[in-house]
Amino acid sequence: MPNDYKHYGKYVDLSPQIGSPDAGTLVIHTTKGSKKDRWSARIKKPNQPGYLVKSVKTSDEKIATSNAMALYEEVRVDAAMGVNLAAGSFDDVFEKYLDSVASTKSDKRIQMIQGHHRRYYSPYFGKKKIARITSDDIKSWVDWRITYWSKGPGKDDLVQYAKRLKNGTKVNRRTGKRFTRYGNVAKTPSVKTMQMEAGALMAIFRWAYQEKYISRPLQIDLGTRLDGLRNKAKYAGKAESRRGYWDGRAYNKLIKYLKRWSDGNGSIPGVYDDTNHDVNQIFSRKTLYDQIQFNCHVGLRPGELRAAKWKHVKKHRDGHYYLVVNPVDEGRFGKTGQRYAVIGGGGRMQGIEVLERRKGYSKHTKPDDYIFAQQDGSLTADQGKTLKGVLDRLDILYDSDGNLCTLYSARHTYATQRIKWGRKDENLDLGLLAKQMGTSEFYISRHYGHDEVIDTASIIIGGRKANDPKLVSVVRSDLE
């Protein structure tokens, strides 16, 4: 036995049996002093530095020899296909992936990916060698994830949560940490949820393939499983339906109410009493009012809107104002990289006028300040629940087709109205609109082109063009 194997108990060099002229290419051994006396295999990595050591899970030398030779063959094939034999487990590769993409994604998105991994990826794939994960494993994961809260590990969490809720227990006495709250968990995930979680998982595997941690690209086929979800979901087919937005009537109703509500005059007889509010609440209301009206003329994602700073507002040589979205020197707060978005408006509804109005009462108007900052200057909080309450009391929580309206509805309203009036009066190019919104032309057509045929009927039958006021300016392609 070579001197560097002093910690070994029994030792057998199997190199001759695999046809290798180099001693130590494949070795099985036990560990000195071990009570179980189980065998492990040590394999010299073909064409790669270092060794691979793995238990062959037996105390029988004959079985250990057979298992070690089978393992060597797997390693040899992986090495020939270019697999990085140092890849390790799925969890190991995930940490490397996260380090690699951290600078290109927002903190919020990184936290979301970490949350997916902690609850849905690691419990299933975590300790498994990533090079050994197959397409069948991923198919099984899809089924496991769909039933996670109804039949899987999450079911027990919900039971414990219900007990704590009943007993009023909020803090773990042993750790001092607050228990996780599961009040909003959907026992059957929506189509959109599955698409997002599977997409994030595929991004990990794509990166692993590019870095040669795995030898072949892996895919997730959600087709038939999503059909099953649509049939079981409370609102079947909603993920494929159009987005909730405000038509002209609902938009005017919302803006008029937000204006008086932000002044402290939001009472609605028999529905809402607005006699009890403070200065901080009024400022927060004004911020929500400004965000909604501004974004109906720009079409940003809520996270992009909240992250906008005064220095990001620029003036083009022809007089247009535009916003630098997701500036590369400040990281990414949205899904896409840096782009430019024209600040539009028409008639009484001007995006620039919203900014001027905000400058009149906000103390945070320096270049590095957030446009829609909180009263203390910090990044404004998500006001989705506040908006939901407003929409509910105005009876416009759902649009005319029954789609739920949220903070995103300002973006959806922008897209819907730009298609509606742009196609009639300005021959709007969907490609330019997609650039403005940081998305694809396919996505625009799929989710926002719902009224295009109906609303352009006069053009189709040869009638006059509509003379309705335009919401926003045409997107310019030559922004500086």
mmCIF file of N, CA and C in Angstrom, residues 6 18 32 51 67 75 145 163 165 191 216 246 262 281 290 328-329 382 394 396 410 418 420-421:
data_model
loop_
_atom_site.group_PDB
_atom_site.id
_atom_site.type_symbol
_atom_site.label_atom_id
_atom_site.label_comp_id
_atom_site.label_asym_id
_atom_site.label_seq_id
_atom_site.Cartn_x
_atom_site.Cartn_y
_atom_site.Cartn_z
ATOM 1 N N LYS A 6 -2.128 5.908 4.451
ATOM 2 C CA LYS A 6 -1.949 5.418 5.805
ATOM 3 C C LYS A 6 -3.254 5.351 6.603
ATOM 4 N N ILE A 18 -9.403 -2.726 -14.746
ATOM 5 C CA ILE A 18 -10.068 -1.820 -15.684
ATOM 6 C C ILE A 18 -9.150 -1.479 -16.856
ATOM 7 N N LYS A 32 -9.395 3.013 8.362
ATOM 8 C CA LYS A 32 -8.774 2.449 9.563
ATOM 9 C C LYS A 32 -9.531 2.904 10.812
ATOM 10 N N TYR A 51 -9.113 13.548 -7.361
ATOM 11 C CA TYR A 51 -9.734 12.231 -7.205
ATOM 12 C C TYR A 51 -11.194 12.385 -6.791
ATOM 13 N N ASN A 67 -19.319 -2.770 -7.581
ATOM 14 C CA ASN A 67 -19.896 -1.428 -7.528
ATOM 15 C C ASN A 67 -18.897 -0.361 -7.929
ATOM 16 N N VAL A 75 -18.154 7.453 -14.307
ATOM 17 C CA VAL A 75 -17.264 8.610 -14.247
ATOM 18 C C VAL A 75 -16.522 8.784 -15.569
ATOM 19 N N ARG A 145 -44.117 18.970 -6.606
ATOM 20 C CA ARG A 145 -44.372 20.392 -6.312
ATOM 21 C C ARG A 145 -45.860 20.720 -6.355
ATOM 22 N N LYS A 163 -52.733 25.007 14.211
ATOM 23 C CA LYS A 163 -52.682 24.824 15.665
ATOM 24 C C LYS A 163 -52.129 26.075 16.342
ATOM 25 N N LEU A 165 -52.177 29.088 15.173
ATOM 26 C CA LEU A 165 -53.152 30.159 14.993
ATOM 27 C C LEU A 165 -54.244 30.058 16.058
ATOM 28 N N VAL A 191 -51.215 28.170 -12.498
ATOM 29 C CA VAL A 191 -50.392 27.937 -13.692
ATOM 30 C C VAL A 191 -49.204 28.892 -13.697
ATOM 31 N N ARG A 216 -25.741 17.436 -20.418
ATOM 32 C CA ARG A 216 -26.805 17.647 -21.397
ATOM 33 C C ARG A 216 -27.809 18.641 -20.828
ATOM 34 N N TRP A 246 -57.974 49.196 -16.220
ATOM 35 C CA TRP A 246 -59.062 50.144 -16.011
ATOM 36 C C TRP A 246 -59.452 50.779 -17.338
ATOM 37 N N SER A 262 -56.348 61.490 -1.188
ATOM 38 C CA SER A 262 -54.993 61.924 -0.826
ATOM 39 C C SER A 262 -55.002 63.279 -0.123
ATOM 40 N N GLN A 281 -49.940 59.077 6.823
ATOM 41 C CA GLN A 281 -50.900 58.385 5.964
ATOM 42 C C GLN A 281 -51.247 59.228 4.747
ATOM 43 N N ASP A 290 -49.928 59.442 -7.040
ATOM 44 C CA ASP A 290 -48.943 59.826 -8.055
ATOM 45 C C ASP A 290 -48.461 58.624 -8.851
ATOM 46 N N VAL A 328 -27.823 50.585 -15.622
ATOM 47 C CA VAL A 328 -26.820 49.543 -15.415
ATOM 48 C C VAL A 328 -25.884 49.855 -14.253
ATOM 49 N N ASP A 329 -25.693 51.138 -13.940
ATOM 50 C CA ASP A 329 -24.760 51.489 -12.866
ATOM 51 C C ASP A 329 -25.379 51.372 -11.479
ATOM 52 N N ASP A 382 -44.394 48.422 -0.893
ATOM 53 C CA ASP A 382 -45.416 47.938 -1.814
ATOM 54 C C ASP A 382 -46.791 48.311 -1.250
ATOM 55 N N LEU A 394 -64.558 51.259 -4.213
ATOM 56 C CA LEU A 394 -65.079 51.932 -5.404
ATOM 57 C C LEU A 394 -65.783 50.956 -6.341
ATOM 58 N N ILE A 396 -64.434 48.654 -8.199
ATOM 59 C CA ILE A 396 -63.706 48.454 -9.458
ATOM 60 C C ILE A 396 -62.500 47.538 -9.223
ATOM 61 N N ALA A 410 -51.949 49.442 -13.651
ATOM 62 C CA ALA A 410 -51.544 50.707 -14.271
ATOM 63 C C ALA A 410 -50.723 50.420 -15.527
ATOM 64 N N ARG A 418 -52.622 52.256 -25.220
ATOM 65 C CA ARG A 418 -51.678 52.573 -26.309
ATOM 66 C C ARG A 418 -52.025 51.771 -27.562
ATOM 67 N N LYS A 420 -55.016 50.597 -28.274
ATOM 68 C CA LYS A 420 -56.328 51.059 -28.729
ATOM 69 C C LYS A 420 -56.236 52.344 -29.539
ATOM 70 N N TRP A 421 -55.607 53.373 -28.971
ATOM 71 C CA TRP A 421 -55.552 54.661 -29.657
ATOM 72 C C TRP A 421 -54.367 54.750 -30.607
#
